[in-house]
XYZ file of C-alpha atoms in Angstrom:
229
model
C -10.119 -15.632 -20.319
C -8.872 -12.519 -18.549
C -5.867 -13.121 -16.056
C -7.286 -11.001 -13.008
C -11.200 -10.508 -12.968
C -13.241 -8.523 -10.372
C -16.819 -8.156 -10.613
C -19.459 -6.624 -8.226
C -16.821 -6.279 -5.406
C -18.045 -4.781 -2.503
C -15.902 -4.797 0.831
C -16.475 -2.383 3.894
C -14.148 -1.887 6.740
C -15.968 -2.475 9.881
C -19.850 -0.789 9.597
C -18.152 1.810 6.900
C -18.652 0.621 3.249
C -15.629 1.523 1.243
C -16.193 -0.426 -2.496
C -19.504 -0.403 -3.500
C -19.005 -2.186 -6.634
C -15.641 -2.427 -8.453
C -15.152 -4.044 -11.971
C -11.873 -4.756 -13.487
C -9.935 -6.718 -15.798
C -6.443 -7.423 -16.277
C -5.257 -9.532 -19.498
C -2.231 -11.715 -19.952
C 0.844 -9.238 -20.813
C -1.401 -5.865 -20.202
C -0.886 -2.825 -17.864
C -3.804 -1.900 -16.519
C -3.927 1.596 -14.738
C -6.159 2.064 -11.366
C -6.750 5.494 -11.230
C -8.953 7.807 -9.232
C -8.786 10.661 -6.543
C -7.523 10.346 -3.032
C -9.888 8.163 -0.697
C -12.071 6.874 -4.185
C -11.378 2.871 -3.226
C -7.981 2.094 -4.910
C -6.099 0.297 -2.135
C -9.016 -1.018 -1.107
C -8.995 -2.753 -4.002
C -5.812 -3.916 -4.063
C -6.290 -5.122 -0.643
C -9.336 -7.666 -1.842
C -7.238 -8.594 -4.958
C -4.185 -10.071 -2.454
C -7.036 -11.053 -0.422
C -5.933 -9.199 2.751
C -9.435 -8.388 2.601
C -12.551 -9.493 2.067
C -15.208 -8.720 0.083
C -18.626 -8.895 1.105
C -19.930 -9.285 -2.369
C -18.940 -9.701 -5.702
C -16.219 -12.597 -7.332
C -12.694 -11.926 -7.756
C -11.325 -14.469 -10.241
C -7.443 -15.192 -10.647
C -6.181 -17.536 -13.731
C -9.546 -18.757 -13.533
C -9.534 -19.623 -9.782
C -12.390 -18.289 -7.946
C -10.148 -16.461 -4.875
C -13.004 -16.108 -2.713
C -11.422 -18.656 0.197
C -8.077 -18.177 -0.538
C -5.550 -16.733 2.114
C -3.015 -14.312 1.212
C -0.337 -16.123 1.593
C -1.810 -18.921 -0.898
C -2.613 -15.897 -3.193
C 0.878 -14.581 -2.960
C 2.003 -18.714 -4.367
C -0.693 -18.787 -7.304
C 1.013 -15.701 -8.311
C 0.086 -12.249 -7.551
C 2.981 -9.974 -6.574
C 2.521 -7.281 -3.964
C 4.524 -3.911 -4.151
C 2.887 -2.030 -1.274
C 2.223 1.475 -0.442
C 4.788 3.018 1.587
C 7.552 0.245 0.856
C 7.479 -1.773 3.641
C 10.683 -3.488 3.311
C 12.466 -5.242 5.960
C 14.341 -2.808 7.977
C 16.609 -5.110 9.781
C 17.578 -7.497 7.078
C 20.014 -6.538 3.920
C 18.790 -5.633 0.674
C 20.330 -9.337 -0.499
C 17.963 -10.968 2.257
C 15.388 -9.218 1.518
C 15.529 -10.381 -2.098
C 15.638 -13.576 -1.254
C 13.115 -14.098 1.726
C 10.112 -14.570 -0.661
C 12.011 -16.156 -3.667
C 10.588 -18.682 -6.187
C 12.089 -20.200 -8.499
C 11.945 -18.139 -12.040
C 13.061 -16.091 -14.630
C 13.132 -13.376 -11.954
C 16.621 -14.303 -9.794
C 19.018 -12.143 -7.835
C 21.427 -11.701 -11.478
C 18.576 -10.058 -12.953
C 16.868 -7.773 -10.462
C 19.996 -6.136 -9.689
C 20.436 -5.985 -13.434
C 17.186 -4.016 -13.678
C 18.598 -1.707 -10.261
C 21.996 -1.904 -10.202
C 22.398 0.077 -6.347
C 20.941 -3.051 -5.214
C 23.766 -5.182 -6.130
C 26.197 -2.546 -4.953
C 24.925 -2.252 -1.611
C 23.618 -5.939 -1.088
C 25.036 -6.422 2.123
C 23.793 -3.111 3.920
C 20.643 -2.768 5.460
C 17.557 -1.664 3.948
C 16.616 0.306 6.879
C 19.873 2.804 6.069
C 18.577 3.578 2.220
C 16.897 6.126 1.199
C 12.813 6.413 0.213
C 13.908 5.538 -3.601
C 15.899 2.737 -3.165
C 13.630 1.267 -0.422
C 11.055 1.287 -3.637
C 13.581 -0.334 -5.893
C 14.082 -3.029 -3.318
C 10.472 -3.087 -2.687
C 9.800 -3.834 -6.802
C 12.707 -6.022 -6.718
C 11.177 -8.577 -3.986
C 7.851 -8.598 -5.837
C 9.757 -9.857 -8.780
C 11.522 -12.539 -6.980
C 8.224 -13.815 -6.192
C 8.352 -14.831 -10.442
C 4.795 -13.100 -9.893
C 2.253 -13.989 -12.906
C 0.675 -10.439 -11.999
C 2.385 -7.577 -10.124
C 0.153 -4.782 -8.144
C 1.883 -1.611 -7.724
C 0.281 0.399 -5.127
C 1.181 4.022 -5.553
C 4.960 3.059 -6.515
C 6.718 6.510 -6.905
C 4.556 8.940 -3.958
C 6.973 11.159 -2.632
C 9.756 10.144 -4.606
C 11.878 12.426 -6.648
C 11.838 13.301 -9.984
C 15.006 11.812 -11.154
C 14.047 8.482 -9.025
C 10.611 8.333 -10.468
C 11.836 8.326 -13.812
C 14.200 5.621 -12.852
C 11.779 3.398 -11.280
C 9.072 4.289 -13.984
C 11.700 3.291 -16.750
C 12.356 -0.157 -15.191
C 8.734 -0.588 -15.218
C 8.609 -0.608 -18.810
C 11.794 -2.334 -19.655
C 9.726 -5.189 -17.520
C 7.105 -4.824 -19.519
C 9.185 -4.618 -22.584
C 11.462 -7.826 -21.520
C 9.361 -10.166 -20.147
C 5.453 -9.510 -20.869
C 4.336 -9.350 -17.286
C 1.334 -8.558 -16.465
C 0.846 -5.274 -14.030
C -1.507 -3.445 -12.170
C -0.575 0.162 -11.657
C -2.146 2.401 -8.731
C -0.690 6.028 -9.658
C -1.545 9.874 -10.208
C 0.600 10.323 -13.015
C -1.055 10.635 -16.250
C 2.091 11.914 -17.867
C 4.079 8.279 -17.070
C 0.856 5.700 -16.595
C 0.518 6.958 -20.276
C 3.327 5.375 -21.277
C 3.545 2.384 -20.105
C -0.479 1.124 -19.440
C -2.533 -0.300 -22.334
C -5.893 0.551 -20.666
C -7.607 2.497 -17.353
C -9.870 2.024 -14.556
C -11.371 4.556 -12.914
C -12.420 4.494 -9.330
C -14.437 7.156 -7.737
C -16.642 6.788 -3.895
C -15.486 2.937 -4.573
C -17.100 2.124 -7.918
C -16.232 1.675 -11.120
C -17.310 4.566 -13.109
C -15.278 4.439 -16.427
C -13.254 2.091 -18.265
C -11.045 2.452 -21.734
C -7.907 2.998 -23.104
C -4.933 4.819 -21.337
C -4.506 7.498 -24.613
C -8.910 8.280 -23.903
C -7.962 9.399 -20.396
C -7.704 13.485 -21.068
C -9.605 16.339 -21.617
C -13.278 15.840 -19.935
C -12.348 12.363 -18.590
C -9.128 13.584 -16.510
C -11.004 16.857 -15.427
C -14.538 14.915 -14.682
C -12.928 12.195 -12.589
C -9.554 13.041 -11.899
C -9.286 16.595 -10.958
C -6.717 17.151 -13.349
């Protein structure tokens, strides 16, 4: 039995349709890549998986748990960890209460995440309104993980980041991977660095599902048919 698994989902914003039938599936341990051009459905879908949205068809099943009534806030507890587009930390609080506002009890504790980004634990008691885009995204990561998510959603994690913090952030992604097993879902534009960390790929494009497979298949005439790449 998959972990995450979406089938037929259909969700619309208002009178404008945006998925028009999405099909995913994420297994225990896997990294799953969401992929697809700007405006193709990919939030949107991350959106009905937290269940910030709903879908007006279609099942989204979590551990086997039809999520269909489920607030996000209840989602958040049965285990799916948000790391949102554009950060979205908490300005006014430090990076330490930050960490700890959504905390469960897990492998995941305050010891470890600032293992895994070290500038947290040096600047703990500043505000996370005063760092910069990069470390806003490390704290960002770092209060999903609190959550001791079973399944962590990474919406666009390293946009407008820079090079050297990408490749930090990306290489804490995989010693996660490496370390604990956890299972991710990856929103990104980088084939370069999904390719090394994601076992498989879905492919969004005018919000439905158009092609599924392994991350190493995405190249050549699938990257230039669906990707623009």
């Amino acid at each position: 039995m998959s972990l995450l698994r979406l089938e037929g989902i259909e969700a619309a914003y208002g009178a404008a349709q945006a998925l028009f039938g999405v099909d995913l599936a994420v297994e225990e341990g896997e990294v799953l890549a969401l992929m697809g051009r700007n405006g193709m459905g990919k939030s949107t879908t991350i959106r009905v998986i937290c269940r910030m949205m709903k879908q007006s068809r279609g099942s989204v099943q979590f551990d086997g748990r039809d999520m269909a009534r489920i607030p996000s806030h209840l989602a958040a507890r049965a285990g799916l960890g948000l790391v949102p587009e554009g950060r979205r930390v908490f300005a006014r609080l430090t990076v330490r209460e930050n960490l700890i506002a959504a905390a469960r009890p897990g492998a995941w504790d305050l010891r470890k995440v600032t293992g895994l980004f070290p500038r947290l634990a040096e600047r703990s008691g500043q505000l996370a309104g005063h760092f910069s885009g990069g470390e806003q995204q490390m704290l960002a990561i770092g209060r999903a993980l609190m959550t001791n998510p079973r399944l962590m959603l990474l919406d666009e994690a390293t946009e407008g980041l820079a090079p050297v913090v990408r490749q930090e952030i990306w290489a804490a992604l995989d010693a996660v991977r490496l370390d604990t097993g956890l299972s991710l879902l990856v929103v990104d534009k980088s084939l370069a660095e999904l390719g090394r960390i994601a076992d498989h790929a879905v492919i969004l494009e005018r919000g439905r599902s158009v092609w599924h497979g392994a991350m190493a298949d995405v190249s050549g005439d699938v990257a230039n048919t669906y990707l623009g790449v």
